[in-house]
Tab-separated table of C-alpha atoms in Angstrom:
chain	number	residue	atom	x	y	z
C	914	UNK	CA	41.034	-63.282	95.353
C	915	UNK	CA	44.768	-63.179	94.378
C	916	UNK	CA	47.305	-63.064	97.132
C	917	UNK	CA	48.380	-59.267	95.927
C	918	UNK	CA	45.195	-58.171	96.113
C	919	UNK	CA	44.230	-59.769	99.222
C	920	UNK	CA	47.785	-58.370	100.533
C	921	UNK	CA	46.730	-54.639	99.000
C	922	UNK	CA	43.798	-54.861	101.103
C	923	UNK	CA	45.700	-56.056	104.547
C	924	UNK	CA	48.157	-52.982	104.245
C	925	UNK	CA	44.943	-50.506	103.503
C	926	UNK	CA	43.579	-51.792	106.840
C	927	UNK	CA	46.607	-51.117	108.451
C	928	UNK	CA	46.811	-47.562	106.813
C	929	UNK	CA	43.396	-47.026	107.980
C	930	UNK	CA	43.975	-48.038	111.616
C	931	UNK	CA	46.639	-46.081	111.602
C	932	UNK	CA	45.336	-42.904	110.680
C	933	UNK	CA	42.204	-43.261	112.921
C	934	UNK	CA	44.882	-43.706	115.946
C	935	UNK	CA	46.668	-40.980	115.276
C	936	UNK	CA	43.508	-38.569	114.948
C	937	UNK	CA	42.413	-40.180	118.576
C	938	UNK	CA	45.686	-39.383	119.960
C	939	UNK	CA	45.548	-35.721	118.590
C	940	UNK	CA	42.051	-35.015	119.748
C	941	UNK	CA	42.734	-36.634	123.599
C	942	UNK	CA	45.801	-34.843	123.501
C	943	UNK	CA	44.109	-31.454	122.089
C	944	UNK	CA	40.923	-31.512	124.892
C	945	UNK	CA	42.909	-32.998	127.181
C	946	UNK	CA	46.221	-31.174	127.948
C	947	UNK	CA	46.613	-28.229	125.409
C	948	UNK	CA	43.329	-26.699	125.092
C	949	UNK	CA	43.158	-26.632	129.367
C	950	UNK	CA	46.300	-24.961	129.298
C	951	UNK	CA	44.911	-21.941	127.116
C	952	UNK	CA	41.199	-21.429	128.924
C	953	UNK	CA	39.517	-22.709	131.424
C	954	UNK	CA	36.830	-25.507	130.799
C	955	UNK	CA	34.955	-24.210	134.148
C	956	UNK	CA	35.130	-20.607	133.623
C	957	UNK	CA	34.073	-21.439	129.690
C	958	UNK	CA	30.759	-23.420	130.714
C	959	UNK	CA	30.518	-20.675	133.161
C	960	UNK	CA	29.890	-17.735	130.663
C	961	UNK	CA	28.103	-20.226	128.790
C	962	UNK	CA	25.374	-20.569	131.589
C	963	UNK	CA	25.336	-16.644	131.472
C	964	UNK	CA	24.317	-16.305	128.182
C	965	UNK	CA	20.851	-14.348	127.860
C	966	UNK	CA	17.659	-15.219	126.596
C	967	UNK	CA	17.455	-13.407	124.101
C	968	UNK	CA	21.140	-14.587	122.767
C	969	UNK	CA	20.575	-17.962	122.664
C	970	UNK	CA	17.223	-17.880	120.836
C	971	UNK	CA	19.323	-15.723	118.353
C	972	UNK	CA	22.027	-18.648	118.099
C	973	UNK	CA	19.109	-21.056	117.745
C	974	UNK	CA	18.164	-18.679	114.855
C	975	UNK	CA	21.455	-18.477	113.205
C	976	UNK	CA	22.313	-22.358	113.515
C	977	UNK	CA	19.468	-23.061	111.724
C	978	UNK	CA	20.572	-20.528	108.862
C	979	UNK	CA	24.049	-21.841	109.000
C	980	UNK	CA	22.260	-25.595	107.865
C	981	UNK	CA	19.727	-24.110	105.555
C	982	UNK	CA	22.473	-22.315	103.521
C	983	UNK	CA	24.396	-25.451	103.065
C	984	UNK	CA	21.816	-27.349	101.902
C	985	UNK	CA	20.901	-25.032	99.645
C	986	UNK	CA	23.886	-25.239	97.982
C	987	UNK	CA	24.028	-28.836	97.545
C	988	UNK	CA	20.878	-27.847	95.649
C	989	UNK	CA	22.548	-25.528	93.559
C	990	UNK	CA	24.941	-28.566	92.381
C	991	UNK	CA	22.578	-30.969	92.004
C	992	UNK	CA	19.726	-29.889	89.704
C	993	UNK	CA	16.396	-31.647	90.929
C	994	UNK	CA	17.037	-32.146	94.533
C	995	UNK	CA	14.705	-30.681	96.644
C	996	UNK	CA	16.176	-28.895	99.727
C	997	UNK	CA	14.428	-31.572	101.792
C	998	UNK	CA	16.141	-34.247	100.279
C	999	UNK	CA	19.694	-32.107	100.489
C	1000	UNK	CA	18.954	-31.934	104.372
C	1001	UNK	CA	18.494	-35.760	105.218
C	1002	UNK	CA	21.582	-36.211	102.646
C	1003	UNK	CA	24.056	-33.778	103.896
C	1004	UNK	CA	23.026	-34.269	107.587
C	1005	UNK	CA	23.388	-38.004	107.405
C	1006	UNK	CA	26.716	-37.927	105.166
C	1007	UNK	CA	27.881	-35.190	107.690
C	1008	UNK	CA	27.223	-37.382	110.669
C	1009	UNK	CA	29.292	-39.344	109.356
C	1010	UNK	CA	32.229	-37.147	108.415
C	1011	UNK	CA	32.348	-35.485	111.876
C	1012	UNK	CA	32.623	-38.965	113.617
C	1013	UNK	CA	35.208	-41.423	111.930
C	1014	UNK	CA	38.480	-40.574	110.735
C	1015	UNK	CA	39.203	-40.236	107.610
C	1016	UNK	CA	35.069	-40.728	107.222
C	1017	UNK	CA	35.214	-38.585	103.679
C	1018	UNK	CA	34.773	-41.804	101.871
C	1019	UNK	CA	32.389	-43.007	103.676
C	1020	UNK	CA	29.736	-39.815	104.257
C	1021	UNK	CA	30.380	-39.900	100.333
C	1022	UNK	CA	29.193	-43.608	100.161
C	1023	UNK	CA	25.943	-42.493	101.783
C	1024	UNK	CA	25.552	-39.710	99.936
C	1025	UNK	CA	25.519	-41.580	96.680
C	1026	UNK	CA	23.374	-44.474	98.329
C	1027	UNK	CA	20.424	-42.010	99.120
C	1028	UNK	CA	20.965	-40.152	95.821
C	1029	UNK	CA	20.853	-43.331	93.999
C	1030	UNK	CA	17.426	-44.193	95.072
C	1031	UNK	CA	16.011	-40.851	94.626
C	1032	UNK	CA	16.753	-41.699	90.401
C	1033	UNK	CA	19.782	-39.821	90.223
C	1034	UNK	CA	22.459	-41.565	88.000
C	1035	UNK	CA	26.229	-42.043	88.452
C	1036	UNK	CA	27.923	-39.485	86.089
C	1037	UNK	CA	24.912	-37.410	87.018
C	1038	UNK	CA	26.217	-37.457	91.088
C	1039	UNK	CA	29.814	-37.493	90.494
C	1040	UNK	CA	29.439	-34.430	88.906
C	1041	UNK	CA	27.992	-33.215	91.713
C	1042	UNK	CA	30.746	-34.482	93.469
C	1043	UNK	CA	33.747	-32.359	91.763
C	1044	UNK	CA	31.939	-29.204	91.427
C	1045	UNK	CA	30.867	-29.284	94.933
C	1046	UNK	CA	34.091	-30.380	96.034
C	1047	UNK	CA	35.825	-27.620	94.038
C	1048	UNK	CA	33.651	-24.602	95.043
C	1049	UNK	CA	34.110	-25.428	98.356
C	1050	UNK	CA	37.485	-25.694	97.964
C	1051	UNK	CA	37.596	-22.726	96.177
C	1052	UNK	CA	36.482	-20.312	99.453
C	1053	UNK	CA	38.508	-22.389	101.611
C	1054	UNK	CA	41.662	-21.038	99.933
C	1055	UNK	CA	39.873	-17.995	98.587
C	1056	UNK	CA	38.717	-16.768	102.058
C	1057	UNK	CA	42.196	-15.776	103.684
C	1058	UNK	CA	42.440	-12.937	100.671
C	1059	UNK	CA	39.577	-11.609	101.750
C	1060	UNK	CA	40.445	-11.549	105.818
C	1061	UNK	CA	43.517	-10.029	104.872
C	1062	UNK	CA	41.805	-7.145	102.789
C	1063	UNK	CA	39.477	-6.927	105.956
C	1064	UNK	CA	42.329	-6.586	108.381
C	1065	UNK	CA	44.605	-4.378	107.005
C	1066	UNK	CA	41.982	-1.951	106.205
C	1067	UNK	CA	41.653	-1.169	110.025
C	1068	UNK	CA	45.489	-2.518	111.144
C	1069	UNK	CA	48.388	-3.982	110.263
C	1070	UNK	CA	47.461	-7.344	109.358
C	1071	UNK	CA	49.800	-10.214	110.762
C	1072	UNK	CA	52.539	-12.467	108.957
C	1073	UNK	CA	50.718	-15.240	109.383
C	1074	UNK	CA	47.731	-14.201	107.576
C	1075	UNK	CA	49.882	-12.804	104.975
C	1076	UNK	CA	51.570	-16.443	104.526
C	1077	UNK	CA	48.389	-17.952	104.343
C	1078	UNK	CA	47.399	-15.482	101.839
C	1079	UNK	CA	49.976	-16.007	99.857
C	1080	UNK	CA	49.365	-19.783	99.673
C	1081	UNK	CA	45.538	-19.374	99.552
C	1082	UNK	CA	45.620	-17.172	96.741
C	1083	UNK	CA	48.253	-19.356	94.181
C	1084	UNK	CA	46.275	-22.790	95.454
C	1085	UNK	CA	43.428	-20.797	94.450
C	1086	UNK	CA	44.624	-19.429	91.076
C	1087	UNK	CA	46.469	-22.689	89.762
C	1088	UNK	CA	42.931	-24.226	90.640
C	1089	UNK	CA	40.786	-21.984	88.650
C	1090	UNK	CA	43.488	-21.988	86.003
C	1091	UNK	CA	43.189	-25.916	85.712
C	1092	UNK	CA	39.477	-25.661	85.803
C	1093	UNK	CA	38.818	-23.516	83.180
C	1094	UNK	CA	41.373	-25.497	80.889
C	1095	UNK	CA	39.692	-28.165	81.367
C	1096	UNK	CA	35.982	-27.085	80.356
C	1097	UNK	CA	37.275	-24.667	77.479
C	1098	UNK	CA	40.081	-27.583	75.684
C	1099	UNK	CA	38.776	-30.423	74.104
C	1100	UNK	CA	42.457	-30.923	73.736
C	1101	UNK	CA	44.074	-30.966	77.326
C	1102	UNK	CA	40.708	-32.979	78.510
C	1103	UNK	CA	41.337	-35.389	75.732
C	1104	UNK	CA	44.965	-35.745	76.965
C	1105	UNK	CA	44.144	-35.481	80.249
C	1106	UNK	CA	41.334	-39.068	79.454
C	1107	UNK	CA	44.659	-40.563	77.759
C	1108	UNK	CA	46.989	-39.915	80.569
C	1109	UNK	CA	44.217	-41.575	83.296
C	1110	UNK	CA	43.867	-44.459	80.945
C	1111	UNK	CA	46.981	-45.315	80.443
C	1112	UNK	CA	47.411	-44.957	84.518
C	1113	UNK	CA	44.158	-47.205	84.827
C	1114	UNK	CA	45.395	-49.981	82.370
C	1115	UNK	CA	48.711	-49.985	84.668
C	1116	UNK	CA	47.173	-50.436	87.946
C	1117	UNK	CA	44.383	-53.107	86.917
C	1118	UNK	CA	47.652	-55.063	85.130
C	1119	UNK	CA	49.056	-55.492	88.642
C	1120	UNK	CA	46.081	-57.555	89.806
C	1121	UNK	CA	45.808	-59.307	85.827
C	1122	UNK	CA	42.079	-57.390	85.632
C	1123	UNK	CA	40.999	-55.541	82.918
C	1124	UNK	CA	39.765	-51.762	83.635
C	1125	UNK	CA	37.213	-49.758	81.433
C	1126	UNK	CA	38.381	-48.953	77.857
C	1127	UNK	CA	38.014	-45.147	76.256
C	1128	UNK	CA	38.282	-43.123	79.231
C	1129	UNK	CA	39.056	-40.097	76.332
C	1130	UNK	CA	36.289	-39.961	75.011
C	1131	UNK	CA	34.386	-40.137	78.819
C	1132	UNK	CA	36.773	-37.129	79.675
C	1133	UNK	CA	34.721	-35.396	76.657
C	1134	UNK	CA	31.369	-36.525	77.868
C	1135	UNK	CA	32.154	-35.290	81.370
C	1136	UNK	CA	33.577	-32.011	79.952
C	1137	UNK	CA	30.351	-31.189	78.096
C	1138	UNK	CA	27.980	-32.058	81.795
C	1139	UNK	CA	30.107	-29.784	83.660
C	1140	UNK	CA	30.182	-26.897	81.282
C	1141	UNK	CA	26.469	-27.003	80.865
C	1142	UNK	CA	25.837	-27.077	84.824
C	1143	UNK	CA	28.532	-24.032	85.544
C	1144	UNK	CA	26.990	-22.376	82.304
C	1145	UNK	CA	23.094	-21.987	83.014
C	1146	UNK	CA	24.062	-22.652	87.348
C	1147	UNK	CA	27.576	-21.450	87.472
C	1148	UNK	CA	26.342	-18.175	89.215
C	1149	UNK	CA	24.220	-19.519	91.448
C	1150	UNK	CA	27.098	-21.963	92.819
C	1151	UNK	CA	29.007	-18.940	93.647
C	1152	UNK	CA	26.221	-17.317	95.674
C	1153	UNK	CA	25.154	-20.274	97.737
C	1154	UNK	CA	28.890	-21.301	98.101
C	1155	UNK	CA	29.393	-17.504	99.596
C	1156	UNK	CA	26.338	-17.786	101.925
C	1157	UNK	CA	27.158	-20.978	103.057
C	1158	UNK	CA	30.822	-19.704	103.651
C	1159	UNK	CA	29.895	-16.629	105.360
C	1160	UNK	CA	26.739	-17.971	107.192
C	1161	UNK	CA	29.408	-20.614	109.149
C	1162	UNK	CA	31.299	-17.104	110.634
C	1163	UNK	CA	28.638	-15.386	111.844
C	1164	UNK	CA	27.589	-18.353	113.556
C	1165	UNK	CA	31.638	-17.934	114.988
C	1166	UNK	CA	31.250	-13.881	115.568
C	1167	UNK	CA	27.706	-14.479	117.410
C	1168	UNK	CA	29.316	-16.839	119.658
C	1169	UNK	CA	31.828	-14.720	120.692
C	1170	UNK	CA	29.238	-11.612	121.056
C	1171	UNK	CA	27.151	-13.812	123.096
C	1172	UNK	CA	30.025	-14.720	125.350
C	1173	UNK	CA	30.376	-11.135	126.596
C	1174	UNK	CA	33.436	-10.722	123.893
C	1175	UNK	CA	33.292	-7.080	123.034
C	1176	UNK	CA	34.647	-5.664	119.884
C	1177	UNK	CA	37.988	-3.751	121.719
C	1178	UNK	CA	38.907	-7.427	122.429
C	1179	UNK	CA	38.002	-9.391	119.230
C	1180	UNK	CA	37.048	-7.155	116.553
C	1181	UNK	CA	35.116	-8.554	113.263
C	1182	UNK	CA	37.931	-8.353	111.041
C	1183	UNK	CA	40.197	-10.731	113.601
C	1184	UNK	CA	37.240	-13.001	114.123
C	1185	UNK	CA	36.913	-13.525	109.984
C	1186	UNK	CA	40.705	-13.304	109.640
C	1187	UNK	CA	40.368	-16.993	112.263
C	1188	UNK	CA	38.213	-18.133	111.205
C	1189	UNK	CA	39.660	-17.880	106.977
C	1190	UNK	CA	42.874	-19.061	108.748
C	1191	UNK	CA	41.544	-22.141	110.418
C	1192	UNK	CA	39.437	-23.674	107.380
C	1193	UNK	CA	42.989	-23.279	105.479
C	1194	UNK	CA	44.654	-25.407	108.159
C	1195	UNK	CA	41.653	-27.557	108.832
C	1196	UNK	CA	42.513	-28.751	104.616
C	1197	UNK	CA	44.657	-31.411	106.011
C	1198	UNK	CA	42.252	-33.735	107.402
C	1199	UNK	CA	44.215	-34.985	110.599
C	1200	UNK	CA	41.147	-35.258	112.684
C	1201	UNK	CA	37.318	-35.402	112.000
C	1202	UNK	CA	36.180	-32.292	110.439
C	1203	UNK	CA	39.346	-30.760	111.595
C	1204	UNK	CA	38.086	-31.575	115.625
C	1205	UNK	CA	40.441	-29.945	118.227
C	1206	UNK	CA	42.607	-28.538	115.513
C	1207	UNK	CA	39.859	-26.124	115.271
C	1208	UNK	CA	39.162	-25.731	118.669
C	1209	UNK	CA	42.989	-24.539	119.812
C	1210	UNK	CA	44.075	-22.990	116.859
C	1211	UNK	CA	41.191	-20.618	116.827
C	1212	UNK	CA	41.549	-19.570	120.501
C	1213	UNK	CA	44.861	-19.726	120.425
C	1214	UNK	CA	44.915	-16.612	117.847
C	1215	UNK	CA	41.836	-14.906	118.914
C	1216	UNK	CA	43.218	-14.844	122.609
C	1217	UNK	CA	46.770	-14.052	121.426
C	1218	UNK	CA	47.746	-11.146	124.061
C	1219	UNK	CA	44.563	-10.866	125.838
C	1220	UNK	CA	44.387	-11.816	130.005
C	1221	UNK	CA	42.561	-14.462	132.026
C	1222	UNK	CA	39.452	-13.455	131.763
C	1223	UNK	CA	38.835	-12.366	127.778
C	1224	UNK	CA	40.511	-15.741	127.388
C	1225	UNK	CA	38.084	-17.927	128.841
C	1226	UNK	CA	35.203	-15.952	126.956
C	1227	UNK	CA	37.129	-16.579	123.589
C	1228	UNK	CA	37.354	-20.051	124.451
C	1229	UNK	CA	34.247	-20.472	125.463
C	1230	UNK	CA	32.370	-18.916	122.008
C	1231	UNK	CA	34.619	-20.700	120.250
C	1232	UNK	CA	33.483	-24.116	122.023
C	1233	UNK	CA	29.609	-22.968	121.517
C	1234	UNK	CA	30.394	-22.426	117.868
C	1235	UNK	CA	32.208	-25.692	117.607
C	1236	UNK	CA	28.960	-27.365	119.622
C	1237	UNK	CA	26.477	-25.303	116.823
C	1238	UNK	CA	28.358	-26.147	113.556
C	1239	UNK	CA	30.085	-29.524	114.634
C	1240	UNK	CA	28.275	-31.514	117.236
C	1241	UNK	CA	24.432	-30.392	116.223
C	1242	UNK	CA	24.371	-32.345	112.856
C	1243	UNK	CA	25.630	-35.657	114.309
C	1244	UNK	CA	22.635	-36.796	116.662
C	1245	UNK	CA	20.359	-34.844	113.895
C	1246	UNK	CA	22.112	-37.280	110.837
C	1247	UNK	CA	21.797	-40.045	112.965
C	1248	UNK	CA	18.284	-40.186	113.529
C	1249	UNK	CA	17.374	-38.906	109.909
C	1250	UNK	CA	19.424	-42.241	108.190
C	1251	UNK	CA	17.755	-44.247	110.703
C	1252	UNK	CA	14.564	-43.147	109.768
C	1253	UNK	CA	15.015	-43.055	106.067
C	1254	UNK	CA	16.388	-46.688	105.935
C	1255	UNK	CA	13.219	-47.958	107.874
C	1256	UNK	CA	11.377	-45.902	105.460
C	1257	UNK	CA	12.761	-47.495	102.542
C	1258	UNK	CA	13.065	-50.892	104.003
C	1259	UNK	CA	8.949	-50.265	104.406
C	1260	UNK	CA	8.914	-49.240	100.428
C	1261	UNK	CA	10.815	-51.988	99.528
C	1262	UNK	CA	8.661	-54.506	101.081
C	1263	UNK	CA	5.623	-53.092	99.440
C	1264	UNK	CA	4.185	-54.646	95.807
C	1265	UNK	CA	5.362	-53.360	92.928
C	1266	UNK	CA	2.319	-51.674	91.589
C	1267	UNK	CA	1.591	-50.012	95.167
C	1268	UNK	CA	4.769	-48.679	95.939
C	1269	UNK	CA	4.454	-45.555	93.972
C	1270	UNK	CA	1.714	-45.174	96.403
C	1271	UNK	CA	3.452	-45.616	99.749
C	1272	UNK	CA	6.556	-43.673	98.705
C	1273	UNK	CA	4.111	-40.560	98.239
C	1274	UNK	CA	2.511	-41.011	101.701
C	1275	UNK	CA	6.555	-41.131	103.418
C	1276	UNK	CA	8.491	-38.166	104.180
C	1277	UNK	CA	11.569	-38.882	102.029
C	1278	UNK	CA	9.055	-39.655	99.144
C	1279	UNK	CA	8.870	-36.528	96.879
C	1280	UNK	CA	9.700	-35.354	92.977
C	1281	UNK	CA	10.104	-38.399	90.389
C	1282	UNK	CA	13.251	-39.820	89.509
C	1283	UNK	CA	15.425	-37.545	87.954
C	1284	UNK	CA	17.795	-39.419	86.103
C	1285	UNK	CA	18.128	-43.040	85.494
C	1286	UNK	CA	16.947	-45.966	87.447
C	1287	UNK	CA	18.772	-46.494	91.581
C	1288	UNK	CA	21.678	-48.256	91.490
C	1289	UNK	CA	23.143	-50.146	94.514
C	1290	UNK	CA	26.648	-49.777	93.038
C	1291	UNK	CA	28.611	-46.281	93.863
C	1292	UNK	CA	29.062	-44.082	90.708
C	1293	UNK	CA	32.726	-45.214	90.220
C	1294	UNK	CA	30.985	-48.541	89.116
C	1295	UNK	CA	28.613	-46.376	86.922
C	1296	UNK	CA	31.029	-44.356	85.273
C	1297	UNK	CA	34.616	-45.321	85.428
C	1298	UNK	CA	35.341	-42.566	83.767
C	1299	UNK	CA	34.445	-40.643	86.336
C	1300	UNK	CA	35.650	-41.209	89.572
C	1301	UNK	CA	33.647	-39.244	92.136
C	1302	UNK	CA	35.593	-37.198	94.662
C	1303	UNK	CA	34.968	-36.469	98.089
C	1304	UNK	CA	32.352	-34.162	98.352
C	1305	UNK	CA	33.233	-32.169	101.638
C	1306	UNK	CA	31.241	-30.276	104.180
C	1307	UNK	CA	31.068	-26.739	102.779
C	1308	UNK	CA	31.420	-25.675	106.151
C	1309	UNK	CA	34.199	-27.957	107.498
């Protein structure tokens, strides 16, 4: 190892350390000063307790739609995983995500370490990667049109959500713009392969390393995958990306119901209006999955010009929610990546010729390889053509 690379790596580290202090020091500051100051934590656990029966079987209901409906649109983007296998791969990665700063890279690593064994190849999961990654981003800039359409149609809608319109809507639009250049020009994809290779040749030249050659002509190759997929799945993207979307407010909207918030004090429109406003914010990853931005900000605007009491209830739906769609997944992707490395650990120590066998007998054991053999290298390695993005939670 050179002493520039070695040095690269030292002020990473420090970038890293960095970053994952400052999200601590937001999310004690968040829970511990500013979000007391708006409701009470006692009065919030208190409606909590007075939830009814029948409500919280109903949010046990909806929580589980709110999971389903993501993982079914990992299926969507991933042609040959089961929704089985999307579950112990999105709960696991999303374990992740929700608990380490900056954790996008990582939940991806897992991700592609679980895909990887099921047979699926490199350029095969990174492509996975963008067009998840896009569609998601899509609604997240997307949504705030729609909150605003929403809101005005029963009152004046607010500047903010006008602002956030506004920047929604031309994120959203130079986006799509890009995207469809890209998958309709052989030309600007071909440029676009030239332009990364002559940035790729650059960077490895600093640490005296050749990179891959002919990234143009992997451009091309990657252009052709991805308008295939949109082509015969494109469609179906859209749908599961707008269930998934929508699903993770009604969990929101149920919470607040459940609270005892009536509709003269948070009406639909408002509560879809926050929550389109919050997953715009929440696109700066400052914290974990956007923890205590989401938290404040939500009750903060929800509670805007209500008293005491209508307060507390806000803020204690919007904890619930937070609980549902935030905290539920971790123990649950914990326990599911434990159990699928000690499954595979137990394949892996099995012959050859029987462990066809035992994979069929184990839970995570189910369709045949869909693409080419496991690799324990991430799909970067596989394809340097293309680089896999992160793939976030479609509900974060």
């Amino acid at each position: 190892m050179t002493d520039a690379t070695a040095e690269q790596r030292r002020k990473r580290r420090r970038r890293q350390r960095l970053t994952q202090l400052l999200a601590i020091a937001v999310i004690l500051a968040v829970f511990g000063f500013i979000f007391p100051s708006i409701a009470s934590y006692g009065a919030a656990w208190d409606d909590v307790r007075s939830m009814s029966t029948s409500w919280i079987l109903a949010l046990i209901g909806i929580t589980m739609l709110n999971l389903v409906t993501g993982w079914w649109f990992i299926t969507t983007c991933l042609p040959g995983l089961t929704l089985r296998r999307a579950a112990a791969m999105n709960l696991s990665s999303t374990a992740v995500a929700n608990t380490v700063p900056g954790g996008g890279a990582i939940s991806l690593g897992v991700s592609w370490n679980m895909a990887s064994t099921w047979g699926f190849s490199g350029e095969t999961f990174t492509l996975y990667t963008l067009v998840s990654g896009l569609w998601s981003q899509f609604a997240k800039f997307g949504t705030p049109a729609v909150a605003l359409i929403a809101l005005a149609s029963v009152r004046g809608a607010d500047r903010t959500l006008v602002l956030a319109t506004i920047l929604g809507t031309g994120v959203f639009l130079a986006a799509l713009g890009a995207v469809v250049a890209a998958l309709h020009s052989e030309s600007f994809m071909a440029a676009l392969g030239r332009f990364a290779q002559r940035a790729l040749n650059r960077v490895m030249g600093w640490f005296h390393r050749s990179g891959p050659r002919n990234l143009e002509q992997g451009f091309l190759d990657f252009k052709h995958q991805a308008a295939h997929l949109l082509k015969t799945r494109g469609w179906l993207i859209s749908v599961s990306t707008l269930a998934s979307d929508l699903t993770g407010w009604v969990v929101q909207f149920s919470c607040l119901r459940a609270c005892g918030v009536t509709a003269a004090e948070v009406s639909w429109e408002k509560s879809f209006a926050g929550y389109a406003l919050i997953r715009l914010l929440t696109t700066i990853p400052i914290t974990p999955g956007g923890l205590g931005i989401t938290e404040v900000g939500l009750t903060a605007y929800l509670a805007s010009g209500q008293g005491t009491a209508v307060t507390d209830r806000i803020g204690a739906a919007i904890l619930l929610a937070r609980a549902l769609t935030f905290v539920v997944p971790i123990p649950l992707g914990a326990v599911n990546f434990t159990v699928w490395r000690w499954l595979r650990r137990k394949i892996d120590a099995v012959p050859a010729p029987a462990a066809a066998s035992a994979e069929s007998e184990t839970a995570s054991a189910e369709p045949e390889p869909v693409a080419s053999a496991p690799s324990a290298d991430p799909p970067a390695a596989a394809s340097p053509a293309r680089p896999p993005l992160e793939s976030p939670d479609p509900k974060s």
